[in-house]
mmCIF file of C-alpha atoms in Angstrom:
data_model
loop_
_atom_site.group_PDB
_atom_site.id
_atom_site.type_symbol
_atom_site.label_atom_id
_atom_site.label_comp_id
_atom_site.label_asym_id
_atom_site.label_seq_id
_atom_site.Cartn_x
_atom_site.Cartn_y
_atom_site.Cartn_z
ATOM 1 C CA UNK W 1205 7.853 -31.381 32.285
ATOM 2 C CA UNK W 1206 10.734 -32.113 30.128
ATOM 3 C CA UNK W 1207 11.161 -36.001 31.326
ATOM 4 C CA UNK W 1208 7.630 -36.599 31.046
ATOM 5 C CA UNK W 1209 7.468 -35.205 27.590
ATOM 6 C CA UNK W 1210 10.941 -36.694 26.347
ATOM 7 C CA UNK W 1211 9.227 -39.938 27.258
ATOM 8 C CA UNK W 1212 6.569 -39.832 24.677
ATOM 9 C CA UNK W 1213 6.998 -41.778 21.835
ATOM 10 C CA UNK W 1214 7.135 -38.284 19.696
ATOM 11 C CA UNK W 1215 4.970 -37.967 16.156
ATOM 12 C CA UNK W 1216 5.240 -34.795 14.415
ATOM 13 C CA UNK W 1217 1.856 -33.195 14.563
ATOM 14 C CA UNK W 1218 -0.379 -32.279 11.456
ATOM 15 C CA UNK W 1219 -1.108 -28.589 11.318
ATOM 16 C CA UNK W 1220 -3.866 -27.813 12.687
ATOM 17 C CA UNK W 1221 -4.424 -24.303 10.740
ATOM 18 C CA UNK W 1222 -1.339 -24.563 7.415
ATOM 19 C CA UNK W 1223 -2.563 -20.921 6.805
ATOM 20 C CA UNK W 1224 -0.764 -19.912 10.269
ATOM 21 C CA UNK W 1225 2.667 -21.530 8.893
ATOM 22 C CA UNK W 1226 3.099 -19.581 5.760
ATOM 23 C CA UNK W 1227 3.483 -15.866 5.064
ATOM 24 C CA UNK W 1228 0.383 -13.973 6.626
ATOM 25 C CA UNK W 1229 -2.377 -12.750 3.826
ATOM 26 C CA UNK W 1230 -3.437 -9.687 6.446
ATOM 27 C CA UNK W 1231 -2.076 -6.951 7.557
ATOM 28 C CA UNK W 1232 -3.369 -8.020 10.944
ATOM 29 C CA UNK W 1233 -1.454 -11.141 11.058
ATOM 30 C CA UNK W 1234 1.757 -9.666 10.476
ATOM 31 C CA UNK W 1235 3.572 -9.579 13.980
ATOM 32 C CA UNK W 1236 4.922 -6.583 15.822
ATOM 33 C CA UNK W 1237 4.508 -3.963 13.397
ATOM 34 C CA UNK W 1238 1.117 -2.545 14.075
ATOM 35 C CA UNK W 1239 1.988 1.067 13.786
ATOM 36 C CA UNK W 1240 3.850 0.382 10.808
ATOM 37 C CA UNK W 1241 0.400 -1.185 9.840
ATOM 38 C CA UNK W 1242 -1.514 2.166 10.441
ATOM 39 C CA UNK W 1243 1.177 4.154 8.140
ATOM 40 C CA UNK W 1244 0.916 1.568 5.381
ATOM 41 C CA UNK W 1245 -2.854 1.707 5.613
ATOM 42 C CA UNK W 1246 -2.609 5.664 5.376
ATOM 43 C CA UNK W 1247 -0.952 5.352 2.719
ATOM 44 C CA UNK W 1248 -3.787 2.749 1.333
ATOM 45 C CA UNK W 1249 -6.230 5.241 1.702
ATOM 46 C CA UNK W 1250 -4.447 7.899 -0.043
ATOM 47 C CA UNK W 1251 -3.676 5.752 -3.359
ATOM 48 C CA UNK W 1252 -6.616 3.605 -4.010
ATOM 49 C CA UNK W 1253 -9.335 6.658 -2.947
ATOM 50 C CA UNK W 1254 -11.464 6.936 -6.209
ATOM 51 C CA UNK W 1255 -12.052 10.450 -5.604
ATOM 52 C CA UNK W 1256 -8.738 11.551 -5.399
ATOM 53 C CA UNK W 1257 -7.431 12.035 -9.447
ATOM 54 C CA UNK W 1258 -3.554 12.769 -8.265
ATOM 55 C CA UNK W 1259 -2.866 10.879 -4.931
ATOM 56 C CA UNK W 1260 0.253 12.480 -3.119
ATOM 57 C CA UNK W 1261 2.332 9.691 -3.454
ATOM 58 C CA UNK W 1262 1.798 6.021 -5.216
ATOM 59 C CA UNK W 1263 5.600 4.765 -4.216
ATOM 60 C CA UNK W 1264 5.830 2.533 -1.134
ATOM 61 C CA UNK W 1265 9.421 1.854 0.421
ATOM 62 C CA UNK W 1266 9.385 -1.074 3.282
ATOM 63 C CA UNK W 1267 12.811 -0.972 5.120
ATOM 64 C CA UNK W 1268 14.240 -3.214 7.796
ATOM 65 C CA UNK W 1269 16.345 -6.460 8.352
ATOM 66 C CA UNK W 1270 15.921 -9.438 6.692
ATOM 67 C CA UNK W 1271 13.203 -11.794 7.454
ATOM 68 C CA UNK W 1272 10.979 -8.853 9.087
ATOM 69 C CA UNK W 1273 8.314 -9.274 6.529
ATOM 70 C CA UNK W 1274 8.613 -6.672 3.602
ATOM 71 C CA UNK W 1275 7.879 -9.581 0.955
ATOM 72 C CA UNK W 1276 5.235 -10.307 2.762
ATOM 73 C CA UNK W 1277 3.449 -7.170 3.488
ATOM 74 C CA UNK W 1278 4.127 -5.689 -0.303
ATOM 75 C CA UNK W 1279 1.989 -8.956 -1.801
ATOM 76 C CA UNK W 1280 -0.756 -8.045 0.707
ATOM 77 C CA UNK W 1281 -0.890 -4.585 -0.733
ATOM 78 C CA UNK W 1282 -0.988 -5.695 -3.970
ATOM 79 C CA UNK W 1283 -3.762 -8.512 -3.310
ATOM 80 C CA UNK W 1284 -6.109 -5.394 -1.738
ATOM 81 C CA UNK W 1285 -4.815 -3.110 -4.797
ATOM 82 C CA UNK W 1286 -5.689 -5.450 -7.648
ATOM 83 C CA UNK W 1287 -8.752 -7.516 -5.741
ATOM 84 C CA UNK W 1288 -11.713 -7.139 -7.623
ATOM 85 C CA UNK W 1289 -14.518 -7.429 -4.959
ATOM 86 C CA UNK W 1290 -12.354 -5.448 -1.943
ATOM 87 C CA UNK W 1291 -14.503 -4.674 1.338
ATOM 88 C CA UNK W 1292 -14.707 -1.665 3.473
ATOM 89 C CA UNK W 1293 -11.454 -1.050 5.672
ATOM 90 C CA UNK W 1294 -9.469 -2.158 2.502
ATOM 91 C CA UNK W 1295 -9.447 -5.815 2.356
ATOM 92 C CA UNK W 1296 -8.935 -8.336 0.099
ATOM 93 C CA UNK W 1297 -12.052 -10.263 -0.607
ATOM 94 C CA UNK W 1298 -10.205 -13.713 -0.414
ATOM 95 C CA UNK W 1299 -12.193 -15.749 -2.810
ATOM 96 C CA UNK W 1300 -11.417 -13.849 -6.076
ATOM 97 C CA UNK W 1301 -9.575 -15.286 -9.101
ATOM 98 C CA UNK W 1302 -6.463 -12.438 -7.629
ATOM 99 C CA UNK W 1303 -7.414 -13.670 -4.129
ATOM 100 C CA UNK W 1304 -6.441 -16.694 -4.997
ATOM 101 C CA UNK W 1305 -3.453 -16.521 -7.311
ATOM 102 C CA UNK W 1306 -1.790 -14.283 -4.234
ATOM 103 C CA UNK W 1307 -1.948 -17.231 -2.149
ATOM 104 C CA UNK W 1308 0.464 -18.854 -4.060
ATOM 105 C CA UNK W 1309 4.224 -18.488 -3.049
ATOM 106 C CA UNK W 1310 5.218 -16.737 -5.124
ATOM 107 C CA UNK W 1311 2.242 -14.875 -7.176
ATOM 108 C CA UNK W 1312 1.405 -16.190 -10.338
ATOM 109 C CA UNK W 1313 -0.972 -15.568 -13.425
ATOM 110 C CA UNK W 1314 -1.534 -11.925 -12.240
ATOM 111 C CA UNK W 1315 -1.624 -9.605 -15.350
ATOM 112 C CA UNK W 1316 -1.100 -6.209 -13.229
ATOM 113 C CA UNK W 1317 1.286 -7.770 -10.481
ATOM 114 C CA UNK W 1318 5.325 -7.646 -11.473
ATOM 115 C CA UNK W 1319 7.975 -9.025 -8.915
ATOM 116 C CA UNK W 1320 11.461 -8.294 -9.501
ATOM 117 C CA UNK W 1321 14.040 -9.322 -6.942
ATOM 118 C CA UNK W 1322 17.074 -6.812 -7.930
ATOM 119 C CA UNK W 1323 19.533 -8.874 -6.010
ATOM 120 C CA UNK W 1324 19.416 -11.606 -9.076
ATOM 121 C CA UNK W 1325 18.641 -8.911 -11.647
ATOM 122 C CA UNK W 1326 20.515 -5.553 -10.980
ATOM 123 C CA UNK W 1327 21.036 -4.200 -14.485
ATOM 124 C CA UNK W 1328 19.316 -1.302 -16.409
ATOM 125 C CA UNK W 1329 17.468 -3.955 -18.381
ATOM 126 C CA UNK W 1330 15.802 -5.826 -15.771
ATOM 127 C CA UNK W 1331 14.398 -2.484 -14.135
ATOM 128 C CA UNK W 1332 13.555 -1.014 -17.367
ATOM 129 C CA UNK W 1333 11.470 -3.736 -18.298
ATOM 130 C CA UNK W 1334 9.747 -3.397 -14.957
ATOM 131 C CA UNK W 1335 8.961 0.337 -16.064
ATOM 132 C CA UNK W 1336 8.074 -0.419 -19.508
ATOM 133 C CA UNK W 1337 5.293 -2.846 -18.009
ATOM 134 C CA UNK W 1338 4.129 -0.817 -15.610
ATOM 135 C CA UNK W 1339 3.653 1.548 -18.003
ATOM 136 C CA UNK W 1340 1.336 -0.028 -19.959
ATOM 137 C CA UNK W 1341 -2.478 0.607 -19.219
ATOM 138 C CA UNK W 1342 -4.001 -2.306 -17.005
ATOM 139 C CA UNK W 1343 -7.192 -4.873 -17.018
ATOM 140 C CA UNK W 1344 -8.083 -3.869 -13.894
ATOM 141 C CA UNK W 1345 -8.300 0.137 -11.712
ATOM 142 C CA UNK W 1346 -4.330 -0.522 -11.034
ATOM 143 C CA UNK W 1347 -0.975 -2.058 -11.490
ATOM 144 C CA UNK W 1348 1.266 -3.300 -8.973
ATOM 145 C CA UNK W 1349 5.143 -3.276 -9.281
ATOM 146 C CA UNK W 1350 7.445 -4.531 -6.750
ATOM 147 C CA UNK W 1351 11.235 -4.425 -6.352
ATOM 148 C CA UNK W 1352 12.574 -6.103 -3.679
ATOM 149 C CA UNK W 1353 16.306 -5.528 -2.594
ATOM 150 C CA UNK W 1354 16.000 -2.277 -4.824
ATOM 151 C CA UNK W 1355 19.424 -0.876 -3.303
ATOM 152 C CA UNK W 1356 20.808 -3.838 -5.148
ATOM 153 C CA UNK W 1357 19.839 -2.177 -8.478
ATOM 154 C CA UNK W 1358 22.458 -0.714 -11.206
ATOM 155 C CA UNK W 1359 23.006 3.318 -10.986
ATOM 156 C CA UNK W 1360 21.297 3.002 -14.926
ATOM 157 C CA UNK W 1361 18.214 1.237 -12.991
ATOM 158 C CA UNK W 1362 18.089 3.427 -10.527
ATOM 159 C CA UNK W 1363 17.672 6.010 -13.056
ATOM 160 C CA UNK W 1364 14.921 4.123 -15.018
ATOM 161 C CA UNK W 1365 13.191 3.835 -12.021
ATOM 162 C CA UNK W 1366 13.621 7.819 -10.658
ATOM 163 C CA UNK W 1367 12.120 8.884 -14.542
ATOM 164 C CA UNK W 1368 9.207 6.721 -13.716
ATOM 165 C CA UNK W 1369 8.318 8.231 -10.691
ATOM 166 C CA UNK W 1370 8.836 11.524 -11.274
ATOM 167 C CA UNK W 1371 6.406 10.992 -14.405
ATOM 168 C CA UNK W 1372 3.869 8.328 -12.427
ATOM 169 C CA UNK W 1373 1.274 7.057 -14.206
ATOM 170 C CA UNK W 1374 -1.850 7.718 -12.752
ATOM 171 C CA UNK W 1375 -2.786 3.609 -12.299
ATOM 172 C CA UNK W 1376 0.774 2.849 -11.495
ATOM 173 C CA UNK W 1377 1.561 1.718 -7.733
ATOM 174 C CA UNK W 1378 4.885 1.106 -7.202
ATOM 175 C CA UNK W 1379 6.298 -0.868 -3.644
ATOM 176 C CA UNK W 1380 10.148 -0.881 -3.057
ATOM 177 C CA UNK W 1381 11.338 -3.060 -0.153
ATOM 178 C CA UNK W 1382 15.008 -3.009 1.230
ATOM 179 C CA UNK W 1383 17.371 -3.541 4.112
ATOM 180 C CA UNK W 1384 19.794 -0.306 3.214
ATOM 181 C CA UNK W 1385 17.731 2.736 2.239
ATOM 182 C CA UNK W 1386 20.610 5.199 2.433
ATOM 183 C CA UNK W 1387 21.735 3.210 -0.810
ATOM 184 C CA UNK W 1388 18.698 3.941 -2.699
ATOM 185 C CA UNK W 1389 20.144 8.094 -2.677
ATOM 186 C CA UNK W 1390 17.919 10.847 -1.721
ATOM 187 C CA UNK W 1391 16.277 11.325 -5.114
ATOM 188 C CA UNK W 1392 14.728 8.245 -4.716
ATOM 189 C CA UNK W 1393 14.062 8.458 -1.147
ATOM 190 C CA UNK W 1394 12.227 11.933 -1.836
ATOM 191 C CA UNK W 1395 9.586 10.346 -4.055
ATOM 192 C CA UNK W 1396 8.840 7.398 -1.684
ATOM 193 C CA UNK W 1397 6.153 6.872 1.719
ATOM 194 C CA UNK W 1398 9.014 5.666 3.702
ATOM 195 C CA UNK W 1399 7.795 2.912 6.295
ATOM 196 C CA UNK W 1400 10.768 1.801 8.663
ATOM 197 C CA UNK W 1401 9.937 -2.264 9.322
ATOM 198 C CA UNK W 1402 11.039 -2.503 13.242
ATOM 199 C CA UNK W 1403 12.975 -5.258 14.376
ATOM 200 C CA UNK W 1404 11.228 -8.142 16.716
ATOM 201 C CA UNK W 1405 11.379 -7.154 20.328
ATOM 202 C CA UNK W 1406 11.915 -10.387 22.929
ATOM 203 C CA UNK W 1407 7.923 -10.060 23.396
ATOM 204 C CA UNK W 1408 7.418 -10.030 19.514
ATOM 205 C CA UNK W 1409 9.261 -12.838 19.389
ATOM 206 C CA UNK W 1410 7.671 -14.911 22.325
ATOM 207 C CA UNK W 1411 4.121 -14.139 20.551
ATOM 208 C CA UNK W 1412 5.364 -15.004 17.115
ATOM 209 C CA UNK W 1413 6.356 -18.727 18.512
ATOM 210 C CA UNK W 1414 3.346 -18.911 20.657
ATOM 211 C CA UNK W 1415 0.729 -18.100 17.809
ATOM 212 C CA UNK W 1416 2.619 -20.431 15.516
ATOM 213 C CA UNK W 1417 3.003 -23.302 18.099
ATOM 214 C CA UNK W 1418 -0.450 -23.334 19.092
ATOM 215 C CA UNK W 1419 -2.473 -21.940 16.114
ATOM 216 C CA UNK W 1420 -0.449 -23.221 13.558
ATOM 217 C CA UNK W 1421 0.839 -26.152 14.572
ATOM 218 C CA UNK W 1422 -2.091 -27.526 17.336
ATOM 219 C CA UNK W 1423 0.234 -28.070 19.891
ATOM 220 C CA UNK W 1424 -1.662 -26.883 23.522
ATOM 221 C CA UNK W 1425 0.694 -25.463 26.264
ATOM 222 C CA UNK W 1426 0.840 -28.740 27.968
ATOM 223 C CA UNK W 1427 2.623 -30.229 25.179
ATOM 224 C CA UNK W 1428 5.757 -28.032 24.531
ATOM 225 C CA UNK W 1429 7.641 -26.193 27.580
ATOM 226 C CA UNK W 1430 7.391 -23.029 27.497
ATOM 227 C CA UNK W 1431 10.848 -22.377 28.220
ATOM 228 C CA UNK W 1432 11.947 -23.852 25.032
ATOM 229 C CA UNK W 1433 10.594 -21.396 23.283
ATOM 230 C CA UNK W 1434 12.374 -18.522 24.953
ATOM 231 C CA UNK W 1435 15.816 -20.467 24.486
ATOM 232 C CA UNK W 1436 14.757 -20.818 20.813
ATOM 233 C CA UNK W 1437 13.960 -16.626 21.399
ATOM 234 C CA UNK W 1438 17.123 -15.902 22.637
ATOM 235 C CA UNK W 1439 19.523 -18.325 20.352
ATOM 236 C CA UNK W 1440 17.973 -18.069 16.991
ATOM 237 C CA UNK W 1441 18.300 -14.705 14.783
ATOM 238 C CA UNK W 1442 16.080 -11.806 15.455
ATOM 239 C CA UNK W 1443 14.052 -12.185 12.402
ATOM 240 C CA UNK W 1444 10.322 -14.545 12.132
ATOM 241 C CA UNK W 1445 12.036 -16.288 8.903
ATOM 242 C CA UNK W 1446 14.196 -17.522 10.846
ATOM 243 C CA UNK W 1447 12.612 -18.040 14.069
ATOM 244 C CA UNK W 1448 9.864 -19.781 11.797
ATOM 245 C CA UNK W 1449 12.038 -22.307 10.266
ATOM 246 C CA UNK W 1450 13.797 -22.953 13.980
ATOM 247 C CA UNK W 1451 10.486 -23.653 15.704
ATOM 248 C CA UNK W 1452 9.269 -26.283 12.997
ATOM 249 C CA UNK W 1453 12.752 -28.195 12.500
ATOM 250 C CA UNK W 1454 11.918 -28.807 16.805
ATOM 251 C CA UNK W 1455 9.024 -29.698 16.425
ATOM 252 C CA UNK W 1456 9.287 -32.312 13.717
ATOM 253 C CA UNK W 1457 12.739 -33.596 15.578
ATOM 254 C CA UNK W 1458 11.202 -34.479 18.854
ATOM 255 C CA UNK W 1459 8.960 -33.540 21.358
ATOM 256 C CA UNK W 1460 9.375 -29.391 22.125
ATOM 257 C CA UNK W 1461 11.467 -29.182 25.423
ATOM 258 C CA UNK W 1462 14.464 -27.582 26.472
ATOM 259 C CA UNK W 1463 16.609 -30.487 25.658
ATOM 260 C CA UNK W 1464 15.591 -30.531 22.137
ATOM 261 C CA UNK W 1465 16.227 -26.959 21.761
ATOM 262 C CA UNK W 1466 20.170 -27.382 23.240
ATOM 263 C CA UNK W 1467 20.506 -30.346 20.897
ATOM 264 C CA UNK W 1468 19.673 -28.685 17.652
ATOM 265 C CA UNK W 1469 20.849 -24.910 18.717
ATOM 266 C CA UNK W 1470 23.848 -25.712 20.811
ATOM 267 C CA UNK W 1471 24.304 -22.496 22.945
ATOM 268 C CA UNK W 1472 27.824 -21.488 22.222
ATOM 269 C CA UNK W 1473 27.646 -19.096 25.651
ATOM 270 C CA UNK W 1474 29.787 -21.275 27.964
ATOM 271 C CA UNK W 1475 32.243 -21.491 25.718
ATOM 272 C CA UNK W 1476 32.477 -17.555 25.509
ATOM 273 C CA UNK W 1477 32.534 -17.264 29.304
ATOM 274 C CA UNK W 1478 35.758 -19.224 29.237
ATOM 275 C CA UNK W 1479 36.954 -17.188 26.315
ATOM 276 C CA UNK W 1480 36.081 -14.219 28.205
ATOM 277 C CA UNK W 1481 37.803 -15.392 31.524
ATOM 278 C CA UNK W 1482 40.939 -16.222 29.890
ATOM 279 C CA UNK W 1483 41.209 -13.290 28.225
ATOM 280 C CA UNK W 1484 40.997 -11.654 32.096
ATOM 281 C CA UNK W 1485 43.456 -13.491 32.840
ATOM 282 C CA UNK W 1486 45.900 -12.741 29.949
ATOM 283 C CA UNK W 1487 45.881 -16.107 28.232
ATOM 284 C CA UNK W 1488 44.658 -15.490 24.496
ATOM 285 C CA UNK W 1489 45.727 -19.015 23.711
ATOM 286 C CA UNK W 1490 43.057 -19.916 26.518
ATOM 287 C CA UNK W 1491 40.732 -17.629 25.133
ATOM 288 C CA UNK W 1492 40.413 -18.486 21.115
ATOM 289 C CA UNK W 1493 40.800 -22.174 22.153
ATOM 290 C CA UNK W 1494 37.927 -21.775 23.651
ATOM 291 C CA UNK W 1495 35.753 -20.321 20.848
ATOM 292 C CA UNK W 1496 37.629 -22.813 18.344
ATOM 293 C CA UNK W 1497 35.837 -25.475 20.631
ATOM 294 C CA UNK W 1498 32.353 -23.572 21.037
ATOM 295 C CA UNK W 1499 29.399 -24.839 19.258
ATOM 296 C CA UNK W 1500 27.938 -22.895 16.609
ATOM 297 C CA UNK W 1501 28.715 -21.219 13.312
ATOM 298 C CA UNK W 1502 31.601 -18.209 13.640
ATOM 299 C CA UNK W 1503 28.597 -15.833 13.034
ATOM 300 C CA UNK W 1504 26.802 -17.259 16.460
ATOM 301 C CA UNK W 1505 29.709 -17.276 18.314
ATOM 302 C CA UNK W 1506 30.172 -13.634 17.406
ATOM 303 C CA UNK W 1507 26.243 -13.158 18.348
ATOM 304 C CA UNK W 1508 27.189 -14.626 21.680
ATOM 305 C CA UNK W 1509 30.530 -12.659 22.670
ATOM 306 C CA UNK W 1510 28.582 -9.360 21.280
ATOM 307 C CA UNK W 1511 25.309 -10.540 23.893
ATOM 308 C CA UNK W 1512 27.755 -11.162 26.784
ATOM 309 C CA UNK W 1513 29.452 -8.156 26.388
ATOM 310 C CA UNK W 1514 26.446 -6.002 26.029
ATOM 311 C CA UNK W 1515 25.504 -8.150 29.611
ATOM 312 C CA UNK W 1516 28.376 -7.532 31.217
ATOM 313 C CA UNK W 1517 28.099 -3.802 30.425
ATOM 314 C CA UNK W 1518 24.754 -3.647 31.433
ATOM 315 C CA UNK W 1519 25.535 -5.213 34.593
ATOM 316 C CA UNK W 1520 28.558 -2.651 36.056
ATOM 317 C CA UNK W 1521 26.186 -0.025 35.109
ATOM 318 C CA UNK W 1522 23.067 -0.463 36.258
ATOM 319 C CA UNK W 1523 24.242 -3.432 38.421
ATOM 320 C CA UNK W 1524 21.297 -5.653 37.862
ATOM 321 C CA UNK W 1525 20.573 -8.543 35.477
ATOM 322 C CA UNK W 1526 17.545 -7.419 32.518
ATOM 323 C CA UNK W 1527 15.323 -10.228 31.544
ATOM 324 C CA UNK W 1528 16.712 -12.707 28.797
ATOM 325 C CA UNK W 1529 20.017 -11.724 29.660
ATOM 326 C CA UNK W 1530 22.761 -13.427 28.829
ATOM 327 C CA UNK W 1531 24.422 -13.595 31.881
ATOM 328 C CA UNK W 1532 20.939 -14.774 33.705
ATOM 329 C CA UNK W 1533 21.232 -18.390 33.454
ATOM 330 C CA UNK W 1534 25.177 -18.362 35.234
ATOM 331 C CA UNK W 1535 25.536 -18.946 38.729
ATOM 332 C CA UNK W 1536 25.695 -15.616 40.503
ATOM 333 C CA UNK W 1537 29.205 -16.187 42.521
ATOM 334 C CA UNK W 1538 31.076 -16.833 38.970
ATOM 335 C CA UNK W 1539 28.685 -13.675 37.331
ATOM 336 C CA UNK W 1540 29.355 -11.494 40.117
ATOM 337 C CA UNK W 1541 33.179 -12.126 40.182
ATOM 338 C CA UNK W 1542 33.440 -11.892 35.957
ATOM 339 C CA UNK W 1543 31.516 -8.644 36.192
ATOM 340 C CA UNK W 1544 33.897 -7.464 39.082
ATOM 341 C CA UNK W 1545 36.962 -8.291 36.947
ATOM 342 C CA UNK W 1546 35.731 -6.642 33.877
ATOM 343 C CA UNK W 1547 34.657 -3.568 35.727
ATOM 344 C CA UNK W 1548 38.357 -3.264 37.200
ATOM 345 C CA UNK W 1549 40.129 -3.653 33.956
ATOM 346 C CA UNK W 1550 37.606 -0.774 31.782
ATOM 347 C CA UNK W 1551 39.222 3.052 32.130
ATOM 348 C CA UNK W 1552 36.262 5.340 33.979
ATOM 349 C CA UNK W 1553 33.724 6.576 32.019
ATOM 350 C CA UNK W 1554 31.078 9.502 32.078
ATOM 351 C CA UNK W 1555 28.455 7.988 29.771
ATOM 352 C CA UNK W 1556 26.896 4.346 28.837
ATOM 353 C CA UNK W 1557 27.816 5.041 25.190
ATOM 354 C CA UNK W 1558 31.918 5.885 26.315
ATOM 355 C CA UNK W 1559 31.944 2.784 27.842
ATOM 356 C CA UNK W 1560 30.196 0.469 25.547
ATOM 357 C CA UNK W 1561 33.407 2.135 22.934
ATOM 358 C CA UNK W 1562 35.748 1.292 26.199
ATOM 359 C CA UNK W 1563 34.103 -2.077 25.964
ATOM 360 C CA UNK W 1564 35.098 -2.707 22.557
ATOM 361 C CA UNK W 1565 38.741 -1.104 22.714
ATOM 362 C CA UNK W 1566 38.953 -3.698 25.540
ATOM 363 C CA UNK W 1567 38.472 -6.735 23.410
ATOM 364 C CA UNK W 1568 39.922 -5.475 20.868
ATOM 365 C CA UNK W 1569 43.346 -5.143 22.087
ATOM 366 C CA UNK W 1570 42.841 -8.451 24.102
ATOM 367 C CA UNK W 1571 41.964 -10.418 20.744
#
């Protein structure tokens, strides 16, 4: 498939749905975190229910690694919060004067909807004046406040923010999104509906590319490899930003094969086979020429050693090759004999978790 479809003269398609390509305006279209879904709609239920005067909590913390989605899923809350002709199940209406301003990127014109990103504005100021608006009464049932990268906030903002929520107003819904909750402190963490953003599995992944590839896009399975998308899986970071922003720079360079893939995201992987070899075999000046040479950023080559050595611990313990390994794609005489090697040269171990810290005392001495 790949010569027939590097033989096209290639045009960049038009998107068949644009609505696919940016951030999601449902809960539903958010990938891979469907029972983080259910706890945010819980939560939903519990602070927009008209008949309950004092809900038991009206502070929403979103936690996980970058590029997850916690942007994203905090502007849908505050589209169904502030919509003005919501249907059953909680939904935005989608054709409302809010509807509409939340499809902009970001919101805009919204009287009861505050976005503060406390990674450019950290002081006691900044998060005051957050508070002080939220305080005020709204136009609508609600207002919305959100702080994204709130661990990022002063110790003084912090403390503006605590006062607030110990004190809630009762039309005040507050949404705090981070990637290091622990840094918030536990008097902060008490007062929130903490919902843990998990990370995309290798499926998640697969069926973020698919749906964006076909839906988004218009490209039908005959016209891309599939394969290329689960090297574009496998090399590019594990969050959708990113994976997102991969997929589109292939498609728009060429036609979506393999080869395209290995052009723009060299696989540094070889490279840290040889590195990994040498270092076997004693010669470091073998081994960090060899990742001098690799392709990649220093942060990819690190992703790579880290993946191979995970595979290469895998493989002496269970002695079998998981898919989307690493080590999958090497030809099984040199795989076999680098697993041999490396199982020789680790001490004995009782558990997987003593010898994944054998693993690293290994190439750490060797570096």
């Amino acid at each position: 498939m790949s010569n027939d479809l590097s033989s096209l003269a290639w045009q960049p398609p038009t998107p068949a749905q644009p609505t696919v390509l940016g951030r999601p305006r449902r809960f539903e279209d958010v990938s891979g975190q469907e029972d983080a879904d259910r706890d945010i709609q819980a939560f939903l239920e519990d602070a927009l229910d008209p008949a309950r005067q004092k809900p038991r909590c009206r502070t929403l913390l979103l936690s996980g690694v970058a590029g997850i989605g916690k942007t994203t899923i905090a502007r849908i809350l505050g589209n169904i919060a502030l919509c003005w002709n919501p249907t059953e199940g909680h939904q935005a209406c989608g054709t409302c004067a809010i509807c509409k301003a939340f499809q902009e990127n970001p919101p805009r014109g919204i009287d009861d909807y505050f976005e503060i990103s406390a990674a450019e504005y950290s002081g006691v100021h900044a998060m005051s004046h957050l508070v002080a608006l939220m305080r005020r009464a709204p136009l609508g049932r609600f207002k919305v406040g959100f702080a994204d990268e709130a661990h990022r906030a002063s110790r003084m903002g912090k403390d503006a923010l605590l006062k607030d929520l110990e004190e809630p107003s009762p039309y005040a819904i507050y949404i705090l999104a981070t990637t290091e909750p622990d840094k918030l402190g536990a008097a902060l963490l008490s007062r929130c509906h903490h919902v843990r953003l998990r990370p995309p599995s290798m499926t998640d992944r697969l069926h973020f590319l698919r749906r964006r590839c076909e839906v988004g896009w218009g490209l039908p399975p005959e016209n891309y490899e599939p394969a290329a998308l689960e090297r574009l899986a496998v090399r590019v970071g594990a969050n959708y930003r990113e994976l997102a922003a991969a997929l589109d720079r292939c498609i728009t360079a060429g036609p979506l094969t393999t080869d395209t893939v290995d052009r723009l995201f060299p696989d540094p992987l070889a490279a840290c086979l040889s590195s990994a070899e040498a270092l076997l075999d004693d010669d470091l000046s073998g081994a960090i020429s060899a990742l001098v040479e690799a392709p990649g950023t220093p942060d990819e080559k690190r992703a790579a050693m880290q993946s191979l050595l995970l595979g290469l611990s895998l493989a002496c313990v269970r002695g079998v090759v998981t898919p989307y390994d690493p080590l999958s794609d090497v030809p099984l005489e040199r795989r076999q004999a680098l697993v041999a090697r490396f199982d020789a040269r680790r001490p004995q171990s009782v558990s997987l978790a003593t010898y994944l810290e054998d693993c690293a005392r290994f190439w750490g001495a060797s570096r």
